[in-house]
């Protein structure tokens, strides 16, 4: 019996020695030391022995058990270390490899101009208003004082989806919508957005472009207030040294109406002027159709072409650059105006 125990001990230790991984080690533990393991079972045989041999044999079994347990424990530690080293080897990070490059996008130049103008006017107490691009003839033309047979409609030929609906030709219908929504209360708004015009004559024109409308209605407004707003805008966009020049013009929705030019220094050092936008005092018809008594309230309005501002500000030679999404063009506007 003792010999059998010794043999078991020796083979258990040998197997532990040869085990190659943690699973194999566990199989050995179960084989020898679990409740029904071969060494544990020997304890059950104690009663087959004569009384006087039992204590010695019991002690021997326990010693063998302890020996195998210790061997398993030590081997486990060795195998765990080997496994850890293997994992480290496989998951090694090579810090000398080049990193990934993240490409940073940029805000479209037209959006930059819109944000820039919004910044100015929001600071002056204006709200930003929006309206639908598919617009009713009523708002786009009639409420802007362009009756059905008005000859000025010809300047803004558009795309109709039926007799009454068209792609808006300007952002001015947002004026009409906002006036009705404000129900006779004073207002200050700017309205950026896309507009559409049919244009067969000039391939460098776009059938779709962007505008920003401005409208203020208050008691006691006069032309000097309009001039002040226009000058602030010109200087905000182009620099504090700029001046503006107003030329008489005609729009059906304003009276008087002006064309606004911004000054610049020509190559020969003299001052020149470039046309940038249209403006005027709101026509009494437009005020009354919008629910305001023109004897009590006055208004001024202006309409800016966003592309035109961007072209002048960034010195761009063709409006089509804005829509072709060529990254070589767009990437030049990183950080501009921010
Ligand atoms: N709606 C005009 C256009 O598209 C631009 C314009 C001019 C708007 C004068 C205005 C304004 O509000 O007062 O040509």
CSV table of C-alpha atoms and ligand atoms in Angstrom, one decimal:
chain,number,residue,atom,x,y,z
A,1,UNK,CA,0.0,0.0,0.0
A,2,UNK,CA,2.8,2.4,1.0
A,3,UNK,CA,4.5,1.5,-2.2
A,4,UNK,CA,1.4,2.2,-4.2
A,5,UNK,CA,1.2,5.6,-2.5
A,6,UNK,CA,4.8,6.3,-3.3
A,7,UNK,CA,4.3,5.4,-6.9
A,8,UNK,CA,1.2,7.6,-7.2
A,9,UNK,CA,3.2,10.4,-5.7
A,10,UNK,CA,6.1,10.0,-8.1
A,11,UNK,CA,3.9,9.7,-11.2
A,12,UNK,CA,1.8,12.8,-10.1
A,13,UNK,CA,4.9,14.8,-9.7
A,14,UNK,CA,6.2,13.7,-13.1
A,15,UNK,CA,3.0,14.5,-14.8
A,16,UNK,CA,3.0,18.0,-13.2
A,17,UNK,CA,6.5,18.4,-14.4
A,18,UNK,CA,5.5,17.7,-18.0
A,19,UNK,CA,2.2,19.6,-18.1
A,20,UNK,CA,2.3,22.2,-20.8
A,21,UNK,CA,-0.7,24.4,-20.0
A,22,UNK,CA,-3.1,25.3,-17.2
A,23,UNK,CA,-5.8,22.9,-18.5
A,24,UNK,CA,-3.4,20.0,-18.4
A,25,UNK,CA,-2.6,21.0,-14.8
A,26,UNK,CA,-6.2,20.9,-13.8
A,27,UNK,CA,-6.7,17.5,-15.3
A,28,UNK,CA,-3.8,16.2,-13.1
A,29,UNK,CA,-5.3,17.9,-10.0
A,30,UNK,CA,-8.6,16.2,-10.6
A,31,UNK,CA,-7.0,12.9,-11.3
A,32,UNK,CA,-5.0,12.7,-8.0
A,33,UNK,CA,-6.4,15.2,-5.5
A,34,UNK,CA,-10.2,15.7,-6.1
A,35,UNK,CA,-12.6,13.8,-3.8
A,36,UNK,CA,-12.5,10.8,-6.1
A,37,UNK,CA,-8.8,11.4,-7.0
A,38,UNK,CA,-6.4,8.5,-6.7
A,39,UNK,CA,-4.5,9.8,-3.7
A,40,UNK,CA,-7.7,10.9,-1.9
A,41,UNK,CA,-9.2,7.4,-2.4
A,42,UNK,CA,-6.3,5.9,-0.5
A,43,UNK,CA,-7.6,7.6,2.6
A,44,UNK,CA,-10.7,5.4,2.3
A,45,UNK,CA,-8.5,2.4,2.4
A,46,UNK,CA,-7.2,3.2,5.9
A,47,UNK,CA,-9.6,0.8,7.5
A,48,UNK,CA,-8.2,-2.1,5.6
A,49,UNK,CA,-5.0,-1.6,7.4
A,50,UNK,CA,-4.1,-3.0,10.9
A,51,UNK,CA,-4.9,-0.5,13.6
A,52,UNK,CA,-1.3,0.4,14.4
A,53,UNK,CA,-0.3,1.1,10.8
A,54,UNK,CA,-3.1,3.5,10.2
A,55,UNK,CA,-1.6,6.7,11.7
A,56,UNK,CA,1.6,6.4,9.8
A,57,UNK,CA,-0.1,5.6,6.6
A,58,UNK,CA,-2.6,8.5,7.1
A,59,UNK,CA,0.3,10.9,7.7
A,60,UNK,CA,2.1,9.5,4.6
A,61,UNK,CA,-1.0,10.2,2.4
A,62,UNK,CA,-1.3,13.7,3.7
A,63,UNK,CA,2.4,14.3,3.1
A,64,UNK,CA,2.1,13.0,-0.5
A,65,UNK,CA,-1.0,15.2,-1.0
A,66,UNK,CA,0.8,18.3,0.2
A,67,UNK,CA,3.8,17.5,-2.0
A,68,UNK,CA,1.6,17.2,-5.1
A,69,UNK,CA,-0.4,20.3,-4.1
A,70,UNK,CA,2.8,22.3,-3.8
A,71,UNK,CA,4.1,21.1,-7.2
A,72,UNK,CA,0.8,22.0,-8.8
A,73,UNK,CA,0.9,25.4,-7.2
A,74,UNK,CA,4.4,26.1,-8.3
A,75,UNK,CA,3.9,24.8,-11.8
A,76,UNK,CA,0.7,26.9,-12.1
A,77,UNK,CA,2.7,30.0,-11.3
A,78,UNK,CA,5.3,29.2,-14.0
A,79,UNK,CA,2.6,28.4,-16.6
A,80,UNK,CA,0.7,31.6,-15.8
A,81,UNK,CA,3.8,33.7,-16.3
A,82,UNK,CA,4.5,32.0,-19.6
A,83,UNK,CA,1.0,32.7,-20.7
A,84,UNK,CA,1.3,36.4,-19.7
A,85,UNK,CA,4.5,36.8,-21.6
A,86,UNK,CA,2.9,35.2,-24.7
A,87,UNK,CA,-0.1,37.7,-24.4
A,88,UNK,CA,2.3,40.6,-24.0
A,89,UNK,CA,4.2,39.4,-27.0
A,90,UNK,CA,1.1,39.2,-29.2
A,91,UNK,CA,-0.4,42.5,-28.1
A,92,UNK,CA,2.8,44.5,-28.3
A,93,UNK,CA,2.3,48.1,-29.4
A,94,UNK,CA,4.9,49.5,-31.6
A,95,UNK,CA,5.1,53.1,-30.6
A,96,UNK,CA,7.5,53.9,-33.4
A,97,UNK,CA,4.8,53.3,-36.1
A,98,UNK,CA,3.5,56.4,-37.7
A,99,UNK,CA,0.1,57.5,-36.4
A,100,UNK,CA,-3.2,57.9,-38.3
A,101,UNK,CA,-3.9,61.3,-39.8
A,102,UNK,CA,-7.2,62.8,-39.0
A,103,UNK,CA,-8.5,65.1,-41.7
A,104,UNK,CA,-10.1,68.2,-40.4
A,105,UNK,CA,-13.0,69.6,-42.5
A,106,UNK,CA,-13.7,73.2,-42.9
A,107,UNK,CA,-16.9,75.3,-43.0
A,108,UNK,CA,-18.1,76.1,-46.5
A,109,UNK,CA,-17.2,79.7,-47.4
A,110,UNK,CA,-20.9,80.6,-48.0
A,111,UNK,CA,-21.8,79.3,-44.5
A,112,UNK,CA,-18.9,81.3,-43.1
A,113,UNK,CA,-20.3,84.5,-44.7
A,114,UNK,CA,-23.8,83.7,-43.3
A,115,UNK,CA,-22.5,83.0,-39.9
A,116,UNK,CA,-20.4,86.2,-40.0
A,117,UNK,CA,-23.4,88.4,-40.9
A,118,UNK,CA,-25.6,86.6,-38.4
A,119,UNK,CA,-23.1,87.3,-35.7
A,120,UNK,CA,-23.2,91.0,-36.4
A,121,UNK,CA,-27.0,91.3,-36.5
A,122,UNK,CA,-27.8,88.9,-33.6
A,123,UNK,CA,-25.6,91.2,-31.6
A,124,UNK,CA,-27.7,94.1,-32.7
A,125,UNK,CA,-30.9,92.5,-31.5
A,126,UNK,CA,-32.1,90.8,-34.7
A,127,UNK,CA,-33.7,87.4,-34.8
A,128,UNK,CA,-32.8,84.8,-37.4
A,129,UNK,CA,-36.0,83.8,-39.3
A,130,UNK,CA,-36.5,81.1,-42.0
A,131,UNK,CA,-39.1,80.2,-44.6
A,132,UNK,CA,-39.9,77.5,-47.1
A,133,UNK,CA,-38.0,77.2,-50.4
A,134,UNK,CA,-41.1,76.0,-52.2
A,135,UNK,CA,-43.1,79.1,-51.8
A,136,UNK,CA,-46.6,80.4,-52.5
A,137,UNK,CA,-46.8,83.0,-55.3
A,138,UNK,CA,-48.8,85.1,-52.7
A,139,UNK,CA,-45.8,85.5,-50.4
A,140,UNK,CA,-43.1,85.5,-53.0
A,141,UNK,CA,-44.7,88.2,-55.1
A,142,UNK,CA,-48.0,89.6,-54.2
A,143,UNK,CA,-47.3,90.5,-50.6
A,144,UNK,CA,-44.0,92.0,-51.8
A,145,UNK,CA,-46.1,94.4,-53.9
A,146,UNK,CA,-45.6,92.5,-57.1
A,147,UNK,CA,-49.1,91.9,-58.4
A,148,UNK,CA,-49.8,89.1,-60.9
A,149,UNK,CA,-49.2,91.3,-64.0
A,150,UNK,CA,-46.3,93.4,-62.5
A,151,UNK,CA,-43.6,93.8,-65.1
A,152,UNK,CA,-40.8,93.5,-62.4
A,153,UNK,CA,-41.8,89.8,-62.1
A,154,UNK,CA,-39.9,89.2,-65.4
A,155,UNK,CA,-36.6,90.0,-63.6
A,156,UNK,CA,-37.2,87.0,-61.3
A,157,UNK,CA,-38.4,84.2,-63.5
A,158,UNK,CA,-38.6,81.0,-61.6
A,159,UNK,CA,-39.6,77.4,-61.5
A,160,UNK,CA,-43.3,76.8,-60.9
A,161,UNK,CA,-44.6,73.5,-59.7
A,162,UNK,CA,-48.2,74.6,-60.3
A,163,UNK,CA,-50.0,77.9,-60.9
A,164,UNK,CA,-49.4,79.1,-57.3
A,165,UNK,CA,-46.3,77.3,-56.1
A,166,UNK,CA,-42.8,78.2,-57.1
A,167,UNK,CA,-39.2,77.8,-55.9
A,168,UNK,CA,-38.8,81.2,-54.2
A,169,UNK,CA,-36.9,83.8,-56.2
A,170,UNK,CA,-35.7,85.7,-53.2
A,171,UNK,CA,-35.7,85.6,-49.4
A,172,UNK,CA,-38.2,88.5,-49.3
A,173,UNK,CA,-41.3,86.2,-48.8
A,174,UNK,CA,-39.9,85.5,-45.3
A,175,UNK,CA,-40.6,89.2,-44.6
A,176,UNK,CA,-44.2,88.7,-45.4
A,177,UNK,CA,-44.5,85.5,-43.3
A,178,UNK,CA,-42.8,87.1,-40.3
A,179,UNK,CA,-44.9,90.2,-40.4
A,180,UNK,CA,-48.1,88.2,-40.3
A,181,UNK,CA,-46.7,86.0,-37.6
A,182,UNK,CA,-45.7,89.0,-35.4
A,183,UNK,CA,-49.3,90.4,-35.7
A,184,UNK,CA,-48.4,94.0,-35.8
A,185,UNK,CA,-45.5,93.9,-33.2
A,186,UNK,CA,-42.2,95.6,-34.0
A,187,UNK,CA,-39.6,93.3,-35.3
A,188,UNK,CA,-35.9,92.9,-36.4
A,189,UNK,CA,-35.0,89.9,-38.5
A,190,UNK,CA,-32.5,88.5,-40.8
A,191,UNK,CA,-33.4,85.5,-43.1
A,192,UNK,CA,-30.6,83.5,-44.8
A,193,UNK,CA,-31.5,80.9,-47.3
A,194,UNK,CA,-31.4,79.4,-50.8
A,195,UNK,CA,-33.2,81.0,-53.7
A,196,UNK,CA,-33.9,79.9,-57.3
A,197,UNK,CA,-34.1,81.7,-60.6
A,198,UNK,CA,-34.4,80.5,-64.2
A,199,UNK,CA,-31.5,82.0,-66.1
A,200,UNK,CA,-30.8,81.1,-69.7
A,201,UNK,CA,-28.5,83.9,-70.6
A,202,UNK,CA,-25.3,83.5,-68.7
A,203,UNK,CA,-23.6,80.2,-68.1
A,204,UNK,CA,-21.7,81.6,-65.1
A,205,UNK,CA,-25.0,82.3,-63.3
A,206,UNK,CA,-26.4,79.7,-61.1
A,207,UNK,CA,-30.1,78.7,-61.0
A,208,UNK,CA,-29.7,78.4,-57.3
A,209,UNK,CA,-27.9,80.8,-55.0
A,210,UNK,CA,-28.1,82.2,-51.5
A,211,UNK,CA,-29.5,85.4,-50.1
A,212,UNK,CA,-29.9,87.0,-46.7
A,213,UNK,CA,-32.8,89.3,-46.1
A,214,UNK,CA,-32.9,92.0,-43.4
A,215,UNK,CA,-36.1,93.6,-42.1
A,216,UNK,CA,-36.7,96.0,-39.3
A,217,UNK,CA,-40.2,97.4,-38.4
A,218,UNK,CA,-40.5,99.9,-35.6
A,219,UNK,CA,-42.1,103.3,-34.8
A,220,UNK,CA,-40.1,106.3,-35.9
A,221,UNK,CA,-37.5,104.5,-38.1
A,222,UNK,CA,-36.0,106.6,-40.8
A,223,UNK,CA,-33.5,106.4,-43.7
A,224,UNK,CA,-30.5,107.2,-41.4
A,225,UNK,CA,-31.2,104.0,-39.4
A,226,UNK,CA,-31.0,102.0,-42.6
A,227,UNK,CA,-27.7,103.7,-43.6
A,228,UNK,CA,-26.3,103.0,-40.1
A,229,UNK,CA,-27.2,99.3,-40.4
A,230,UNK,CA,-25.7,99.1,-43.9
A,231,UNK,CA,-22.4,100.8,-42.9
A,232,UNK,CA,-22.0,98.5,-39.9
A,233,UNK,CA,-22.5,95.5,-42.1
A,234,UNK,CA,-20.0,96.7,-44.7
A,235,UNK,CA,-17.4,97.4,-42.1
A,236,UNK,CA,-18.0,94.1,-40.3
A,237,UNK,CA,-17.6,92.2,-43.5
A,238,UNK,CA,-14.8,94.0,-45.3
A,239,UNK,CA,-13.0,96.0,-42.6
A,240,UNK,CA,-13.4,99.2,-40.5
A,241,UNK,CA,-11.9,101.5,-43.1
A,242,UNK,CA,-14.7,100.9,-45.6
A,243,UNK,CA,-17.3,103.4,-46.7
A,244,UNK,CA,-20.6,102.9,-48.5
A,245,UNK,CA,-22.3,104.8,-51.3
A,246,UNK,CA,-26.1,104.7,-52.0
A,247,UNK,CA,-27.5,105.0,-55.5
A,248,UNK,CA,-31.2,105.4,-56.2
A,249,UNK,CA,-32.7,102.3,-57.5
A,250,UNK,CA,-36.1,100.5,-57.8
A,251,UNK,CA,-37.6,97.6,-56.0
A,252,UNK,CA,-41.4,97.1,-55.8
A,253,UNK,CA,-41.2,96.4,-52.1
A,254,UNK,CA,-39.3,99.4,-51.0
A,255,UNK,CA,-39.7,103.2,-51.4
A,256,UNK,CA,-37.3,104.9,-51.7
A,257,UNK,CA,-35.0,102.1,-52.9
A,258,UNK,CA,-31.2,102.1,-53.1
A,259,UNK,CA,-28.4,100.1,-54.5
A,260,UNK,CA,-25.5,99.9,-52.0
A,261,UNK,CA,-21.9,100.0,-53.0
A,262,UNK,CA,-18.9,99.4,-50.7
A,263,UNK,CA,-15.7,101.3,-51.2
A,264,UNK,CA,-12.3,99.8,-51.9
A,265,UNK,CA,-8.8,101.0,-52.8
A,266,UNK,CA,-8.0,100.6,-56.5
A,267,UNK,CA,-4.6,99.5,-57.7
A,268,UNK,CA,-3.7,103.1,-58.6
A,269,UNK,CA,-4.6,104.2,-55.0
A,270,UNK,CA,-7.9,105.9,-55.8
A,271,UNK,CA,-11.2,104.9,-54.2
A,272,UNK,CA,-13.6,102.7,-56.2
A,273,UNK,CA,-17.0,101.3,-55.4
A,274,UNK,CA,-18.5,97.8,-55.9
A,275,UNK,CA,-22.2,97.1,-55.8
A,276,UNK,CA,-23.0,94.6,-53.0
A,277,UNK,CA,-26.7,94.8,-52.2
A,278,UNK,CA,-30.2,96.3,-52.5
A,279,UNK,CA,-32.1,98.0,-49.8
A,280,UNK,CA,-34.8,100.6,-49.0
A,281,UNK,CA,-37.6,101.7,-46.7
A,282,UNK,CA,-40.4,99.3,-46.7
A,283,UNK,CA,-43.2,100.3,-49.1
A,284,UNK,CA,-46.4,101.3,-47.4
A,285,UNK,CA,-48.3,98.7,-49.4
A,286,UNK,CA,-46.0,95.9,-48.0
A,287,UNK,CA,-46.5,97.2,-44.5
A,288,UNK,CA,-50.3,97.3,-44.7
A,289,UNK,CA,-50.5,93.9,-46.3
A,290,UNK,CA,-48.3,92.6,-43.5
A,291,UNK,CA,-50.7,94.0,-40.9
A,292,UNK,CA,-48.9,97.3,-40.0
A,293,UNK,CA,-50.4,100.8,-40.2
A,294,UNK,CA,-47.9,102.7,-42.4
A,295,UNK,CA,-48.9,105.9,-40.7
A,296,UNK,CA,-47.7,104.5,-37.4
A,297,UNK,CA,-44.9,102.0,-38.3
A,298,UNK,CA,-41.9,102.5,-40.6
A,299,UNK,CA,-39.6,99.8,-41.8
A,300,UNK,CA,-36.4,99.3,-43.7
A,301,UNK,CA,-35.1,96.2,-45.5
A,302,UNK,CA,-32.1,94.9,-47.4
A,303,UNK,CA,-31.3,91.9,-49.5
A,304,UNK,CA,-27.7,90.6,-49.7
A,305,UNK,CA,-26.4,88.1,-52.2
A,306,UNK,CA,-24.2,85.7,-50.2
A,307,UNK,CA,-22.1,84.5,-53.1
A,308,UNK,CA,-21.4,88.0,-54.1
A,309,UNK,CA,-20.1,88.9,-50.7
A,310,UNK,CA,-18.0,85.7,-50.6
A,311,UNK,CA,-16.6,86.5,-54.1
A,312,UNK,CA,-15.6,90.0,-53.0
A,313,UNK,CA,-14.3,89.0,-49.6
A,314,UNK,CA,-12.2,86.0,-50.7
A,315,UNK,CA,-11.4,87.2,-54.2
A,316,UNK,CA,-13.0,84.3,-56.1
A,317,UNK,CA,-13.2,84.3,-59.9
A,318,UNK,CA,-16.2,82.0,-60.6
A,319,UNK,CA,-19.4,81.5,-58.7
A,320,UNK,CA,-19.4,77.8,-59.7
A,321,UNK,CA,-16.5,77.1,-57.4
A,322,UNK,CA,-19.0,77.2,-54.5
A,323,UNK,CA,-21.0,74.3,-55.8
A,324,UNK,CA,-18.6,71.9,-57.4
A,325,UNK,CA,-17.3,70.7,-54.0
A,326,UNK,CA,-13.7,70.6,-55.1
A,327,UNK,CA,-11.6,70.0,-52.0
A,328,UNK,CA,-8.7,72.0,-53.4
A,329,UNK,CA,-11.0,75.0,-53.3
A,330,UNK,CA,-12.8,74.3,-50.1
A,331,UNK,CA,-9.7,73.4,-48.1
A,332,UNK,CA,-8.5,77.0,-48.6
A,333,UNK,CA,-11.2,78.3,-46.2
A,334,UNK,CA,-10.0,76.5,-43.1
A,335,UNK,CA,-10.2,78.8,-40.2
A,336,UNK,CA,-11.2,81.8,-42.4
A,337,UNK,CA,-13.5,84.1,-40.5
A,338,UNK,CA,-13.4,81.9,-37.3
B,1,LIG,N1,-35.3,90.7,-53.1
B,1,LIG,C1,-34.3,91.5,-53.9
B,1,LIG,C2,-33.7,90.6,-55.0
B,1,LIG,O1,-33.7,89.4,-54.8
B,1,LIG,C3,-33.2,92.0,-53.0
B,1,LIG,C4,-33.7,93.0,-52.1
B,1,LIG,C5,-33.6,94.4,-52.4
B,1,LIG,C6,-34.3,92.7,-50.9
B,1,LIG,C7,-34.0,95.4,-51.6
B,1,LIG,C8,-34.8,93.7,-50.0
B,1,LIG,C9,-34.6,95.0,-50.4
B,1,LIG,O2,-35.3,93.4,-48.9
B,1,LIG,O3,-35.1,96.0,-49.6
B,1,LIG,O4,-33.3,91.2,-55.9
